[in-house]
Amino acid sequence: MSKNQVTRRELLKLLGMSTVATSLAGGLHVRQAQADMVETKNAKRGHLYDGSEAAPCRLDANGNIVRPETLVPEVQTTDVLVLGGGTAGCAAAIAAARAGVKVTLVERYNHFGGLATGGLVLIILGHWTEGKKIQVCQGIGEEMMARLEKLPYGIVNRKPGANPTIDAEAYKYLLVEMLTEAGVDIWLHSLATDAIVSDNTVRGVVFQTKTGPQAILAKQTIDTTGDGDIFASAGAAYDRRDYHIGLPARIGDVPKMQPGQKRPRNYGDLTPIDDIRWLNMRGKTTDGLDAKNLSNLELEYRKKIWQNYITLREQEGFGDVKMIETAPQLGVRITRVLKGVVELTREGAENNVKFDDCVGLGGAWFGDHQAWQLPLRALLPEKIDNLLTAGRSISTDPRMSDLIRVIPNCWVSGQGAGCAAAAAVLQDVLVRNVDYSKLRQILVDQNVYLG
């Protein structure tokens, strides 16, 4: 039996009879979600509970807060487990499922798309390059844009050499359609918190739900949480970076500019709906992993957005403008960045460095430089197995941040990670040991552009 395969009984033996994740030592244990456990642990409708089943945290004699041991039900096993349903995670899940393996996707919110939808980052930057304006984002990303064209008000300004803008609600719908078409098993309202690890190998993940912590075991795990929550929990090395954090918004009933009319501040940018405009925000450069910091930013930004809205309404001709929404998800751009087997550098991208394990090509914001190759090794931790990442947390130097985090390049890295994870399952090997020629064929079959 290969290293990426393990039975439940063997896993429990490896983990010392069910200890979950070294980061949770003394905290959580996993066992199969059999009927008797579900009945005693999870509330049954119409049944009055006397509180005896509760296991609250407590203060010990020294005033320390102690988290009690908790049995975690194993609710599922899968081939590929994707944590985070943003742009990279959805591309990864669809790609892996289309390659012929069982895929499970866990998402903390009630929708998919991450910052592209919940964060109202609506512009599609980074999918084409200089010179002949080649569109390097193909595969699933191109399919998504083509399908958005067929939806009412799904996308606008989609033409060669341009950066289109999508509608958040249309994209949310499309992702549901594509994920269900692919047969991906989905858990929403579920926050992935802890990796299940033995022998430097990820065996699955614990995620938190309203019914308590639950566990899914998997042959391959892909961390597309954006913040690298799972590779950090698994013990992979990473760099922690401060970056711009903003909060976009949308306004409605916005009149068109007339010839010679001065464009007011906070007029915003076009969207697929004529009288609705999109307002981006660069925001402060700060720590996106500090919950109190994020709370303060939310308060500050919502006040600022409303003040700017009132100022716009006071301009002549703009008195009917309405506030449609502020993004329900704060625009955190970069936090943890994996220390991978290979680190992508801006210098390497500008010098057109080639990789023999390329899984896709990334583009530029405005097509202002050549494409750059994305190697599989930039998605892999140095020492932790059965784990990949994709999206804004892949292994890069700081100067690559503005390239890797934009939507099309997240599609590319997500599809590359999904195909690689599926290839590892199909070949019954570690991802770092996959036969690249077979992986390349999966990528080509899924219309990934490799140059």
Short mmCIF file of C-alpha atoms in Angstrom, two decimals:
data_model
loop_
_atom_site.label_atom_id
_atom_site.label_comp_id
_atom_site.label_asym_id
_atom_site.label_seq_id
_atom_site.Cartn_x
_atom_site.Cartn_y
_atom_site.Cartn_z
CA MET A 1 0.00 0.00 0.00
CA SER A 2 1.38 3.43 -0.97
CA LYS A 3 1.94 6.29 1.40
CA ASN A 4 -1.09 8.18 0.17
CA GLN A 5 -3.48 5.34 0.97
CA VAL A 6 -4.51 4.21 4.43
CA THR A 7 -7.49 2.43 5.92
CA ARG A 8 -9.37 3.97 8.81
CA ARG A 9 -8.08 1.32 11.23
CA GLU A 10 -4.48 1.85 10.10
CA LEU A 11 -4.91 5.61 10.37
CA LEU A 12 -6.10 5.35 13.94
CA LYS A 13 -3.11 3.17 14.73
CA LEU A 14 -0.77 5.66 13.09
CA LEU A 15 -2.32 8.48 15.02
CA GLY A 16 -2.00 6.71 18.35
CA MET A 17 -5.60 5.45 18.52
CA SER A 18 -7.30 8.49 17.06
CA THR A 19 -5.38 11.62 18.02
CA VAL A 20 -6.13 14.33 15.47
CA ALA A 21 -3.43 16.77 14.32
CA THR A 22 -0.30 17.50 16.25
CA SER A 23 -1.48 21.10 16.59
CA LEU A 24 -4.45 19.84 18.63
CA ALA A 25 -2.60 17.61 21.07
CA GLY A 26 -4.79 17.02 24.08
CA GLY A 27 -7.77 18.58 22.30
CA LEU A 28 -9.51 16.46 19.67
CA HIS A 29 -9.88 12.80 18.78
CA VAL A 30 -11.51 11.27 15.71
CA ARG A 31 -13.73 8.24 15.37
CA GLN A 32 -16.22 6.94 12.86
CA ALA A 33 -19.59 8.70 12.88
CA GLN A 34 -21.64 5.67 13.75
CA ALA A 35 -25.30 6.00 14.64
CA ASP A 36 -24.83 5.63 18.38
CA MET A 37 -22.28 8.44 18.48
CA VAL A 38 -24.39 10.76 16.36
CA GLU A 39 -27.36 10.17 18.65
CA THR A 40 -25.44 10.96 21.81
CA LYS A 41 -23.29 13.81 20.49
CA ASN A 42 -25.57 15.65 18.08
CA ALA A 43 -28.93 17.09 19.09
CA LYS A 44 -31.97 15.17 17.87
CA ARG A 45 -35.00 17.17 16.79
CA GLY A 46 -37.82 16.98 19.29
CA HIS A 47 -35.56 15.74 22.09
CA LEU A 48 -34.90 17.72 25.25
CA TYR A 49 -31.23 17.74 26.29
CA ASP A 50 -30.34 18.20 29.94
CA GLY A 51 -26.84 19.56 29.23
CA SER A 52 -24.98 16.49 30.44
CA GLU A 53 -23.51 15.94 26.96
CA ALA A 54 -21.79 19.33 26.93
CA ALA A 55 -18.01 19.60 27.26
CA PRO A 56 -17.32 23.30 27.79
CA CYS A 57 -13.89 24.84 28.18
CA ARG A 58 -12.94 25.39 31.80
CA LEU A 59 -10.57 27.35 33.97
CA ASP A 60 -8.06 25.23 35.83
CA ALA A 61 -6.65 25.95 39.30
CA ASN A 62 -3.97 28.20 37.78
CA GLY A 63 -6.45 30.27 35.80
CA ASN A 64 -5.56 28.65 32.47
CA ILE A 65 -8.32 28.08 29.95
CA VAL A 66 -8.42 24.35 29.16
CA ARG A 67 -10.10 22.84 26.13
CA PRO A 68 -11.37 19.33 26.90
CA GLU A 69 -10.75 16.26 24.80
CA THR A 70 -13.50 15.85 22.21
CA LEU A 71 -14.40 12.91 20.02
CA VAL A 72 -14.63 14.09 16.42
CA PRO A 73 -16.93 12.12 14.12
CA GLU A 74 -15.43 11.00 10.85
CA VAL A 75 -18.25 11.92 8.48
CA GLN A 76 -16.66 11.07 5.15
CA THR A 77 -13.69 9.74 3.21
CA THR A 78 -12.74 11.09 -0.20
CA ASP A 79 -9.97 11.01 -2.78
CA VAL A 80 -9.34 14.76 -2.98
CA LEU A 81 -10.40 17.20 -0.27
CA VAL A 82 -10.45 20.91 -1.15
CA LEU A 83 -10.61 23.43 1.70
CA GLY A 84 -12.01 26.78 0.61
CA GLY A 85 -14.44 27.46 -2.22
CA GLY A 86 -12.93 30.62 -3.66
CA THR A 87 -11.81 30.94 -7.27
CA ALA A 88 -8.79 28.65 -6.81
CA GLY A 89 -10.69 26.11 -4.72
CA CYS A 90 -13.59 25.81 -7.14
CA ALA A 91 -11.22 25.39 -10.10
CA ALA A 92 -9.30 22.74 -8.14
CA ALA A 93 -12.43 20.81 -7.19
CA ILE A 94 -13.89 20.86 -10.70
CA ALA A 95 -10.56 19.87 -12.27
CA ALA A 96 -10.01 16.93 -9.90
CA ALA A 97 -13.57 15.68 -10.33
CA ARG A 98 -13.34 15.88 -14.11
CA ALA A 99 -10.15 13.84 -13.92
CA GLY A 100 -12.20 10.98 -12.49
CA VAL A 101 -11.70 10.98 -8.72
CA LYS A 102 -14.03 11.56 -5.78
CA VAL A 103 -13.85 15.18 -4.61
CA THR A 104 -15.17 16.96 -1.52
CA LEU A 105 -15.20 20.74 -1.11
CA VAL A 106 -15.52 22.46 2.28
CA GLU A 107 -16.44 26.18 2.38
CA ARG A 108 -16.98 28.42 5.41
CA TYR A 109 -19.52 30.78 3.81
CA ASN A 110 -22.90 30.12 2.18
CA HIS A 111 -21.59 30.73 -1.34
CA PHE A 112 -18.61 30.10 -3.61
CA GLY A 113 -16.22 32.52 -5.29
CA GLY A 114 -14.33 33.97 -2.35
CA LEU A 115 -13.16 37.51 -2.95
CA ALA A 116 -14.56 37.46 -6.50
CA THR A 117 -18.09 37.26 -5.09
CA GLY A 118 -18.23 37.79 -1.33
CA GLY A 119 -15.37 40.27 -1.62
CA LEU A 120 -16.87 42.06 -4.65
CA VAL A 121 -13.58 41.93 -6.55
CA LEU A 122 -15.34 41.91 -9.90
CA ILE A 123 -12.65 42.71 -12.44
CA ILE A 124 -10.83 39.87 -14.24
CA LEU A 125 -7.20 41.03 -14.30
CA GLY A 126 -4.19 39.01 -15.38
CA HIS A 127 -5.38 36.57 -18.05
CA TRP A 128 -3.50 37.89 -21.07
CA THR A 129 0.02 39.04 -22.01
CA GLU A 130 1.91 41.58 -24.08
CA GLY A 131 2.70 41.49 -27.78
CA LYS A 132 -0.11 39.63 -29.52
CA LYS A 133 -2.25 39.88 -26.40
CA ILE A 134 -2.37 36.13 -25.93
CA GLN A 135 -4.94 34.94 -23.40
CA VAL A 136 -2.99 32.49 -21.26
CA CYS A 137 -5.83 31.73 -18.83
CA GLN A 138 -7.62 28.93 -20.63
CA GLY A 139 -9.11 25.72 -19.25
CA ILE A 140 -11.71 26.10 -16.53
CA GLY A 141 -11.19 29.85 -16.20
CA GLU A 142 -11.96 30.45 -19.86
CA GLU A 143 -14.95 28.13 -19.63
CA MET A 144 -16.29 30.14 -16.70
CA MET A 145 -16.01 33.41 -18.61
CA ALA A 146 -17.63 31.89 -21.71
CA ARG A 147 -20.52 30.55 -19.63
CA LEU A 148 -20.95 33.89 -17.87
CA GLU A 149 -21.50 35.43 -21.30
CA LYS A 150 -24.60 33.28 -21.68
CA LEU A 151 -26.10 34.43 -18.36
CA PRO A 152 -28.16 37.62 -18.09
CA TYR A 153 -25.80 40.42 -17.01
CA GLY A 154 -23.11 37.84 -16.23
CA ILE A 155 -20.05 39.60 -17.66
CA VAL A 156 -19.21 42.80 -19.53
CA ASN A 157 -16.24 44.09 -21.53
CA ARG A 158 -15.13 40.61 -22.53
CA LYS A 159 -13.06 41.08 -25.65
CA PRO A 160 -9.45 40.47 -26.74
CA GLY A 161 -6.97 42.55 -24.80
CA ALA A 162 -9.55 43.77 -22.26
CA ASN A 163 -10.18 43.08 -18.59
CA PRO A 164 -13.83 41.99 -18.17
CA THR A 165 -16.02 42.65 -15.16
CA ILE A 166 -18.35 39.98 -13.76
CA ASP A 167 -21.52 40.11 -11.70
CA ALA A 168 -21.08 38.55 -8.27
CA GLU A 169 -24.50 36.89 -8.13
CA ALA A 170 -24.21 35.46 -11.64
CA TYR A 171 -20.82 34.01 -10.74
CA LYS A 172 -22.14 32.52 -7.49
CA TYR A 173 -24.83 30.75 -9.49
CA LEU A 174 -22.41 29.56 -12.16
CA LEU A 175 -20.08 28.01 -9.59
CA VAL A 176 -22.96 26.06 -8.05
CA GLU A 177 -23.89 24.85 -11.52
CA MET A 178 -20.35 23.77 -12.46
CA LEU A 179 -19.54 22.12 -9.14
CA THR A 180 -22.74 20.10 -9.08
CA GLU A 181 -22.31 19.14 -12.74
CA ALA A 182 -18.86 17.80 -11.86
CA GLY A 183 -20.28 15.73 -9.01
CA VAL A 184 -18.33 17.48 -6.25
CA ASP A 185 -19.60 16.71 -2.75
CA ILE A 186 -20.12 20.01 -0.93
CA TRP A 187 -20.06 21.16 2.69
CA LEU A 188 -21.07 24.80 3.19
CA HIS A 189 -21.18 26.65 6.53
CA SER A 190 -18.11 24.61 7.47
CA LEU A 191 -14.81 26.14 8.58
CA ALA A 192 -11.72 24.00 8.06
CA THR A 193 -9.52 24.39 11.12
CA ASP A 194 -7.00 21.59 11.62
CA ALA A 195 -5.00 19.13 9.56
CA ILE A 196 -4.94 15.47 10.58
CA VAL A 197 -1.26 14.52 10.31
CA SER A 198 0.90 11.46 10.83
CA ASP A 199 4.50 10.92 9.67
CA ASN A 200 4.53 14.36 8.01
CA THR A 201 1.62 13.23 5.87
CA VAL A 202 -1.80 14.88 5.84
CA ARG A 203 -4.55 12.28 6.23
CA GLY A 204 -7.53 14.63 6.34
CA VAL A 205 -8.95 17.71 8.00
CA VAL A 206 -11.13 18.67 10.96
CA PHE A 207 -13.73 21.32 10.22
CA GLN A 208 -16.06 23.18 12.53
CA THR A 209 -19.85 23.20 12.06
CA LYS A 210 -22.92 24.15 14.08
CA THR A 211 -23.10 20.53 15.26
CA GLY A 212 -19.48 20.66 16.42
CA PRO A 213 -16.15 19.54 14.92
CA GLN A 214 -16.22 16.87 12.22
CA ALA A 215 -13.52 15.14 10.19
CA ILE A 216 -13.02 14.10 6.60
CA LEU A 217 -10.20 11.72 5.64
CA ALA A 218 -8.63 12.10 2.22
CA LYS A 219 -5.87 10.73 0.01
CA GLN A 220 -4.94 14.26 -1.13
CA THR A 221 -5.76 17.61 0.45
CA ILE A 222 -5.68 21.03 -1.25
CA ASP A 223 -5.51 24.14 0.92
CA THR A 224 -7.31 26.97 -0.88
CA THR A 225 -8.35 28.80 2.26
CA GLY A 226 -6.41 31.83 1.01
CA ASP A 227 -4.74 32.24 4.38
CA GLY A 228 -2.98 28.87 4.35
CA ASP A 229 -4.85 27.76 7.46
CA ILE A 230 -4.43 24.08 6.75
CA PHE A 231 -0.80 23.99 5.65
CA ALA A 232 0.01 26.08 8.73
CA SER A 233 -1.85 23.60 10.93
CA ALA A 234 -0.04 20.70 9.24
CA GLY A 235 3.35 22.14 10.14
CA ALA A 236 4.46 23.33 6.70
CA ALA A 237 6.88 26.24 6.61
CA TYR A 238 5.48 29.58 5.42
CA ASP A 239 6.13 33.30 5.28
CA ARG A 240 3.67 35.68 6.95
CA ARG A 241 3.17 38.99 5.15
CA ASP A 242 1.27 42.22 5.69
CA TYR A 243 -0.57 43.54 2.65
CA HIS A 244 -3.29 45.93 1.53
CA ILE A 245 -6.73 45.14 2.97
CA GLY A 246 -9.78 46.87 1.52
CA LEU A 247 -13.56 46.66 1.38
CA PRO A 248 -15.26 47.08 -2.03
CA ALA A 249 -18.87 48.18 -2.49
CA ARG A 250 -21.54 48.62 -5.14
CA ILE A 251 -23.80 51.63 -5.75
CA GLY A 252 -26.92 51.80 -7.92
CA ASP A 253 -29.03 54.24 -9.96
CA VAL A 254 -25.81 55.88 -11.06
CA PRO A 255 -26.35 58.24 -14.02
CA LYS A 256 -24.13 58.03 -17.08
CA MET A 257 -21.52 60.71 -17.52
CA GLN A 258 -22.50 63.37 -20.02
CA PRO A 259 -20.06 64.92 -22.54
CA GLY A 260 -17.92 67.49 -20.79
CA GLN A 261 -19.17 66.47 -17.34
CA LYS A 262 -16.49 66.18 -14.66
CA ARG A 263 -16.29 62.67 -13.26
CA PRO A 264 -16.97 62.85 -9.52
CA ARG A 265 -14.84 61.05 -7.00
CA ASN A 266 -16.16 57.61 -6.03
CA TYR A 267 -18.10 57.30 -9.28
CA GLY A 268 -16.82 53.75 -9.50
CA ASP A 269 -16.27 51.37 -12.42
CA LEU A 270 -18.63 49.61 -14.78
CA THR A 271 -20.41 46.35 -14.02
CA PRO A 272 -22.60 44.15 -16.26
CA ILE A 273 -25.67 46.12 -15.02
CA ASP A 274 -25.76 49.58 -16.61
CA ASP A 275 -26.66 51.74 -13.62
CA ILE A 276 -24.68 49.82 -11.00
CA ARG A 277 -21.05 50.77 -10.37
CA TRP A 278 -18.30 48.96 -8.50
CA LEU A 279 -16.09 50.75 -5.95
CA ASN A 280 -12.75 49.16 -5.16
CA MET A 281 -10.63 50.03 -2.13
CA ARG A 282 -6.88 49.59 -1.77
CA GLY A 283 -7.01 49.97 2.01
CA LYS A 284 -4.30 49.83 4.62
CA THR A 285 -1.24 47.61 4.59
CA THR A 286 -1.63 45.52 7.71
CA ASP A 287 -1.96 42.03 9.23
CA GLY A 288 -4.80 40.00 7.73
CA LEU A 289 -4.55 37.26 10.37
CA ASP A 290 -5.26 39.44 13.41
CA ALA A 291 -8.99 39.15 14.19
CA LYS A 292 -9.11 42.32 16.29
CA ASN A 293 -7.30 44.22 13.58
CA LEU A 294 -9.77 42.94 10.98
CA SER A 295 -12.68 43.94 13.23
CA ASN A 296 -11.37 47.49 13.52
CA LEU A 297 -10.89 47.74 9.76
CA GLU A 298 -14.47 46.61 9.14
CA LEU A 299 -15.78 49.38 11.41
CA GLU A 300 -13.53 52.03 9.92
CA TYR A 301 -14.16 51.08 6.30
CA ARG A 302 -17.95 50.88 6.57
CA LYS A 303 -18.02 54.41 8.01
CA LYS A 304 -15.75 55.64 5.24
CA ILE A 305 -17.79 53.99 2.49
CA TRP A 306 -21.01 55.53 3.78
CA GLN A 307 -19.42 58.98 4.09
CA ASN A 308 -18.15 58.76 0.51
CA TYR A 309 -21.62 57.68 -0.63
CA ILE A 310 -23.25 60.70 1.01
CA THR A 311 -20.63 62.97 -0.56
CA LEU A 312 -21.42 61.54 -3.99
CA ARG A 313 -25.16 62.09 -3.51
CA GLU A 314 -24.47 65.75 -2.76
CA GLN A 315 -23.00 66.22 -6.24
CA GLU A 316 -25.31 67.75 -8.82
CA GLY A 317 -27.09 65.04 -10.79
CA PHE A 318 -26.25 62.24 -8.34
CA GLY A 319 -28.94 62.73 -5.71
CA ASP A 320 -30.72 59.48 -6.63
CA VAL A 321 -27.67 57.23 -6.22
CA LYS A 322 -28.31 54.34 -3.83
CA MET A 323 -25.99 52.20 -1.75
CA ILE A 324 -26.51 48.63 -2.96
CA GLU A 325 -24.08 46.70 -0.77
CA THR A 326 -20.73 46.63 0.91
CA ALA A 327 -18.75 43.42 0.49
CA PRO A 328 -19.71 40.89 3.17
CA GLN A 329 -16.14 39.56 3.01
CA LEU A 330 -13.21 41.85 3.85
CA GLY A 331 -10.68 42.14 1.02
CA VAL A 332 -7.66 40.42 2.55
CA ARG A 333 -5.16 40.03 -0.28
CA ILE A 334 -2.09 38.24 1.14
CA THR A 335 -1.34 36.67 4.55
CA ARG A 336 0.48 33.32 4.70
CA VAL A 337 2.61 32.29 1.72
CA LEU A 338 3.85 28.71 1.53
CA LYS A 339 7.58 27.95 1.58
CA GLY A 340 7.39 25.53 -1.28
CA VAL A 341 9.82 23.25 -3.04
CA VAL A 342 10.25 26.02 -5.64
CA GLU A 343 9.71 29.74 -5.05
CA LEU A 344 8.39 31.83 -7.93
CA THR A 345 10.14 35.18 -8.25
CA ARG A 346 9.24 38.33 -10.14
CA GLU A 347 12.71 38.31 -11.64
CA GLY A 348 12.16 34.79 -12.89
CA ALA A 349 8.79 35.71 -14.38
CA GLU A 350 10.27 38.73 -16.16
CA ASN A 351 13.13 36.59 -17.51
CA ASN A 352 10.77 33.87 -18.75
CA VAL A 353 12.19 31.08 -16.55
CA LYS A 354 10.96 27.63 -17.65
CA PHE A 355 9.99 24.67 -15.44
CA ASP A 356 9.80 21.01 -16.38
CA ASP A 357 6.73 20.53 -14.16
CA CYS A 358 4.68 23.44 -15.52
CA VAL A 359 0.95 23.13 -14.74
CA GLY A 360 -0.20 26.39 -16.32
CA LEU A 361 0.74 29.90 -17.41
CA GLY A 362 -0.05 33.11 -15.58
CA GLY A 363 -0.66 36.46 -17.20
CA ALA A 364 -0.27 40.15 -16.45
CA TRP A 365 -2.62 42.78 -15.05
CA PHE A 366 -2.93 44.74 -18.27
CA GLY A 367 -1.00 42.50 -20.63
CA ASP A 368 2.09 44.56 -19.89
CA HIS A 369 4.61 41.70 -19.82
CA GLN A 370 5.06 38.13 -21.00
CA ALA A 371 3.43 35.06 -19.48
CA TRP A 372 5.11 33.16 -16.65
CA GLN A 373 5.17 29.45 -15.97
CA LEU A 374 3.66 27.97 -12.83
CA PRO A 375 5.53 24.86 -11.61
CA LEU A 376 3.82 22.15 -9.61
CA ARG A 377 6.59 22.42 -7.01
CA ALA A 378 5.41 25.95 -6.10
CA LEU A 379 2.19 24.35 -4.85
CA LEU A 380 3.92 21.75 -2.65
CA PRO A 381 5.34 22.10 0.89
CA GLU A 382 8.97 21.15 1.31
CA LYS A 383 8.39 18.39 3.88
CA ILE A 384 4.63 17.71 4.25
CA ASP A 385 3.07 15.11 1.92
CA ASN A 386 -0.43 14.65 0.50
CA LEU A 387 -0.93 18.42 0.64
CA LEU A 388 -1.01 21.15 -2.01
CA THR A 389 -2.02 24.79 -2.02
CA ALA A 390 -3.34 27.08 -4.75
CA GLY A 391 -4.39 30.69 -5.12
CA ARG A 392 -2.78 33.58 -3.28
CA SER A 393 -0.86 31.34 -0.87
CA ILE A 394 1.43 29.56 -3.36
CA SER A 395 5.22 29.79 -2.96
CA THR A 396 6.41 33.17 -4.28
CA ASP A 397 8.57 36.12 -3.39
CA PRO A 398 6.78 39.32 -2.23
CA ARG A 399 7.03 40.98 -5.64
CA MET A 400 4.90 38.21 -7.20
CA SER A 401 1.98 38.90 -4.87
CA ASP A 402 0.11 41.14 -7.28
CA LEU A 403 0.29 38.47 -9.99
CA ILE A 404 -0.57 35.26 -8.15
CA ARG A 405 -3.58 36.64 -6.26
CA VAL A 406 -5.69 37.93 -9.18
CA ILE A 407 -8.67 35.84 -10.25
CA PRO A 408 -7.45 34.29 -13.54
CA ASN A 409 -4.12 33.23 -12.06
CA CYS A 410 -5.99 31.68 -9.12
CA TRP A 411 -8.03 29.72 -11.68
CA VAL A 412 -4.78 28.52 -13.25
CA SER A 413 -3.09 27.45 -9.99
CA GLY A 414 -6.34 25.91 -8.74
CA GLN A 415 -6.81 23.81 -11.86
CA GLY A 416 -3.15 22.78 -11.74
CA ALA A 417 -3.49 21.68 -8.12
CA GLY A 418 -6.71 19.78 -8.80
CA CYS A 419 -5.25 17.93 -11.78
CA ALA A 420 -2.06 17.10 -9.85
CA ALA A 421 -3.97 15.80 -6.83
CA ALA A 422 -6.14 13.64 -9.08
CA ALA A 423 -3.06 12.34 -10.92
CA ALA A 424 -1.50 11.32 -7.60
CA VAL A 425 -4.64 9.40 -6.63
CA LEU A 426 -4.92 7.72 -10.03
CA GLN A 427 -1.21 6.80 -10.06
CA ASP A 428 -1.23 5.82 -6.35
CA VAL A 429 1.82 7.95 -5.57
CA LEU A 430 2.73 11.13 -3.72
CA VAL A 431 2.05 14.32 -5.68
CA ARG A 432 5.77 15.10 -5.80
CA ASN A 433 6.31 11.72 -7.48
CA VAL A 434 3.62 11.88 -10.17
CA ASP A 435 4.50 10.93 -13.73
CA TYR A 436 4.48 14.40 -15.27
CA SER A 437 3.75 13.11 -18.77
CA LYS A 438 0.47 11.65 -17.48
CA LEU A 439 -0.30 14.80 -15.49
CA ARG A 440 0.38 16.91 -18.56
CA GLN A 441 -2.10 14.83 -20.53
CA ILE A 442 -4.79 15.53 -17.91
CA LEU A 443 -4.00 19.24 -18.14
CA VAL A 444 -4.12 19.21 -21.94
CA ASP A 445 -7.39 17.26 -21.90
CA GLN A 446 -8.82 20.05 -19.70
CA ASN A 447 -7.67 22.76 -22.15
CA VAL A 448 -4.99 24.19 -19.87
CA TYR A 449 -2.62 26.47 -21.81
CA LEU A 450 0.98 25.32 -21.32
CA GLY A 451 2.66 27.51 -23.93
#
